[in-house]
Amino acid sequence: MRDGITRRAALLTSLPVFSLAAVPMRKRQIAIFSKHLQFLQGAELARTAAEIGFKAVDLTVRRGGHVEPARAVQELPPLVSIIRQHGL
């Protein structure tokens, strides 16, 4: 700390701070990273994410993820379609 100001204080005063609390709950669009539901697949993944209250799913497209990169062209569109059918 030099001249009486910390790096934290300087950052907090120079950056706009976004507060999720400022956004009404009904307008929030919160997604879940599908890694947290890795044990679920397809419609069960979509249904569970919707039941929990999420508005979207950020799908893992990687080795061992919900979609393997080598199969993304074949697997991603149907999975996105299933997710959309559940209102996400």
PDB file of C-alpha atoms in Angstrom:
ATOM      1  CA  MET A   1       0.000   0.000   0.000  1.00  0.00           C
ATOM      2  CA  ARG A   2       1.494   3.287  -1.142  1.00  0.00           C
ATOM      3  CA  ASP A   3       0.032   6.730  -0.795  1.00  0.00           C
ATOM      4  CA  GLY A   4      -2.864   5.380   1.281  1.00  0.00           C
ATOM      5  CA  ILE A   5      -4.656   3.366  -1.456  1.00  0.00           C
ATOM      6  CA  THR A   6      -4.654  -0.389  -1.942  1.00  0.00           C
ATOM      7  CA  ARG A   7      -4.851  -2.181  -5.279  1.00  0.00           C
ATOM      8  CA  ARG A   8      -8.233  -3.544  -4.250  1.00  0.00           C
ATOM      9  CA  ALA A   9      -9.579  -0.073  -3.518  1.00  0.00           C
ATOM     10  CA  ALA A  10      -8.218   1.245  -6.803  1.00  0.00           C
ATOM     11  CA  LEU A  11      -9.863  -1.588  -8.757  1.00  0.00           C
ATOM     12  CA  LEU A  12     -13.179  -1.212  -6.991  1.00  0.00           C
ATOM     13  CA  THR A  13     -13.337   2.495  -7.720  1.00  0.00           C
ATOM     14  CA  SER A  14     -12.198   2.231 -11.348  1.00  0.00           C
ATOM     15  CA  LEU A  15     -14.305  -0.732 -12.509  1.00  0.00           C
ATOM     16  CA  PRO A  16     -18.080  -0.750 -12.786  1.00  0.00           C
ATOM     17  CA  VAL A  17     -19.400  -3.255 -10.286  1.00  0.00           C
ATOM     18  CA  PHE A  18     -22.283  -5.415 -11.517  1.00  0.00           C
ATOM     19  CA  SER A  19     -24.627  -6.571  -8.826  1.00  0.00           C
ATOM     20  CA  LEU A  20     -26.895  -9.495  -9.595  1.00  0.00           C
ATOM     21  CA  ALA A  21     -29.145  -8.239  -6.832  1.00  0.00           C
ATOM     22  CA  ALA A  22     -29.933  -5.207  -8.992  1.00  0.00           C
ATOM     23  CA  VAL A  23     -31.598  -7.420 -11.624  1.00  0.00           C
ATOM     24  CA  PRO A  24     -35.142  -8.544 -10.755  1.00  0.00           C
ATOM     25  CA  MET A  25     -35.359 -12.323 -10.309  1.00  0.00           C
ATOM     26  CA  ARG A  26     -37.908 -12.720 -13.104  1.00  0.00           C
ATOM     27  CA  LYS A  27     -35.493 -11.112 -15.606  1.00  0.00           C
ATOM     28  CA  ARG A  28     -32.413 -13.137 -14.683  1.00  0.00           C
ATOM     29  CA  GLN A  29     -31.133 -15.530 -17.306  1.00  0.00           C
ATOM     30  CA  ILE A  30     -28.834 -17.869 -15.431  1.00  0.00           C
ATOM     31  CA  ALA A  31     -27.228 -20.885 -17.108  1.00  0.00           C
ATOM     32  CA  ILE A  32     -25.723 -23.980 -15.525  1.00  0.00           C
ATOM     33  CA  PHE A  33     -22.420 -25.386 -16.751  1.00  0.00           C
ATOM     34  CA  SER A  34     -23.333 -28.951 -17.702  1.00  0.00           C
ATOM     35  CA  LYS A  35     -20.207 -30.345 -16.027  1.00  0.00           C
ATOM     36  CA  HIS A  36     -22.108 -30.010 -12.757  1.00  0.00           C
ATOM     37  CA  LEU A  37     -24.739 -32.398 -14.113  1.00  0.00           C
ATOM     38  CA  GLN A  38     -22.297 -34.723 -15.883  1.00  0.00           C
ATOM     39  CA  PHE A  39     -24.123 -37.764 -14.481  1.00  0.00           C
ATOM     40  CA  LEU A  40     -27.266 -36.824 -16.470  1.00  0.00           C
ATOM     41  CA  GLN A  41     -27.812 -37.128 -20.223  1.00  0.00           C
ATOM     42  CA  GLY A  42     -30.272 -35.797 -22.814  1.00  0.00           C
ATOM     43  CA  ALA A  43     -33.819 -35.108 -21.639  1.00  0.00           C
ATOM     44  CA  GLU A  44     -32.925 -35.876 -18.029  1.00  0.00           C
ATOM     45  CA  LEU A  45     -30.196 -33.205 -18.131  1.00  0.00           C
ATOM     46  CA  ALA A  46     -32.612 -30.645 -19.602  1.00  0.00           C
ATOM     47  CA  ARG A  47     -35.481 -31.539 -17.269  1.00  0.00           C
ATOM     48  CA  THR A  48     -33.290 -31.341 -14.176  1.00  0.00           C
ATOM     49  CA  ALA A  49     -31.749 -27.993 -15.169  1.00  0.00           C
ATOM     50  CA  ALA A  50     -35.240 -26.560 -15.756  1.00  0.00           C
ATOM     51  CA  GLU A  51     -36.597 -27.966 -12.469  1.00  0.00           C
ATOM     52  CA  ILE A  52     -33.700 -26.425 -10.540  1.00  0.00           C
ATOM     53  CA  GLY A  53     -34.629 -23.067 -12.083  1.00  0.00           C
ATOM     54  CA  PHE A  54     -31.921 -22.448 -14.649  1.00  0.00           C
ATOM     55  CA  LYS A  55     -32.776 -20.739 -17.928  1.00  0.00           C
ATOM     56  CA  ALA A  56     -30.001 -22.262 -20.040  1.00  0.00           C
ATOM     57  CA  VAL A  57     -27.376 -25.003 -20.165  1.00  0.00           C
ATOM     58  CA  ASP A  58     -23.751 -24.284 -21.073  1.00  0.00           C
ATOM     59  CA  LEU A  59     -22.831 -27.641 -22.584  1.00  0.00           C
ATOM     60  CA  THR A  60     -19.425 -29.250 -22.186  1.00  0.00           C
ATOM     61  CA  VAL A  61     -18.023 -29.971 -25.623  1.00  0.00           C
ATOM     62  CA  ARG A  62     -14.777 -31.763 -24.786  1.00  0.00           C
ATOM     63  CA  ARG A  63     -13.372 -35.229 -24.201  1.00  0.00           C
ATOM     64  CA  GLY A  64     -15.441 -36.801 -21.454  1.00  0.00           C
ATOM     65  CA  GLY A  65     -18.061 -34.028 -21.665  1.00  0.00           C
ATOM     66  CA  HIS A  66     -21.670 -34.192 -22.749  1.00  0.00           C
ATOM     67  CA  VAL A  67     -20.546 -33.876 -26.366  1.00  0.00           C
ATOM     68  CA  GLU A  68     -17.262 -35.246 -27.706  1.00  0.00           C
ATOM     69  CA  PRO A  69     -15.594 -32.686 -30.016  1.00  0.00           C
ATOM     70  CA  ALA A  70     -15.138 -35.256 -32.795  1.00  0.00           C
ATOM     71  CA  ARG A  71     -18.896 -35.936 -32.716  1.00  0.00           C
ATOM     72  CA  ALA A  72     -20.121 -32.355 -32.189  1.00  0.00           C
ATOM     73  CA  VAL A  73     -21.676 -32.069 -35.665  1.00  0.00           C
ATOM     74  CA  GLN A  74     -23.778 -35.183 -35.056  1.00  0.00           C
ATOM     75  CA  GLU A  75     -24.504 -34.891 -31.314  1.00  0.00           C
ATOM     76  CA  LEU A  76     -24.799 -31.175 -30.550  1.00  0.00           C
ATOM     77  CA  PRO A  77     -27.869 -30.229 -32.665  1.00  0.00           C
ATOM     78  CA  PRO A  78     -30.098 -33.019 -31.260  1.00  0.00           C
ATOM     79  CA  LEU A  79     -29.024 -32.235 -27.698  1.00  0.00           C
ATOM     80  CA  VAL A  80     -29.690 -28.520 -28.199  1.00  0.00           C
ATOM     81  CA  SER A  81     -33.129 -29.435 -29.583  1.00  0.00           C
ATOM     82  CA  ILE A  82     -33.905 -31.542 -26.484  1.00  0.00           C
ATOM     83  CA  ILE A  83     -32.779 -28.726 -24.202  1.00  0.00           C
ATOM     84  CA  ARG A  84     -34.967 -26.208 -26.068  1.00  0.00           C
ATOM     85  CA  GLN A  85     -37.983 -28.536 -25.796  1.00  0.00           C
ATOM     86  CA  HIS A  86     -37.660 -28.118 -22.029  1.00  0.00           C
ATOM     87  CA  GLY A  87     -37.892 -24.335 -22.311  1.00  0.00           C
ATOM     88  CA  LEU A  88     -34.176 -23.674 -21.915  1.00  0.00           C
TER      89      LEU A  88
END
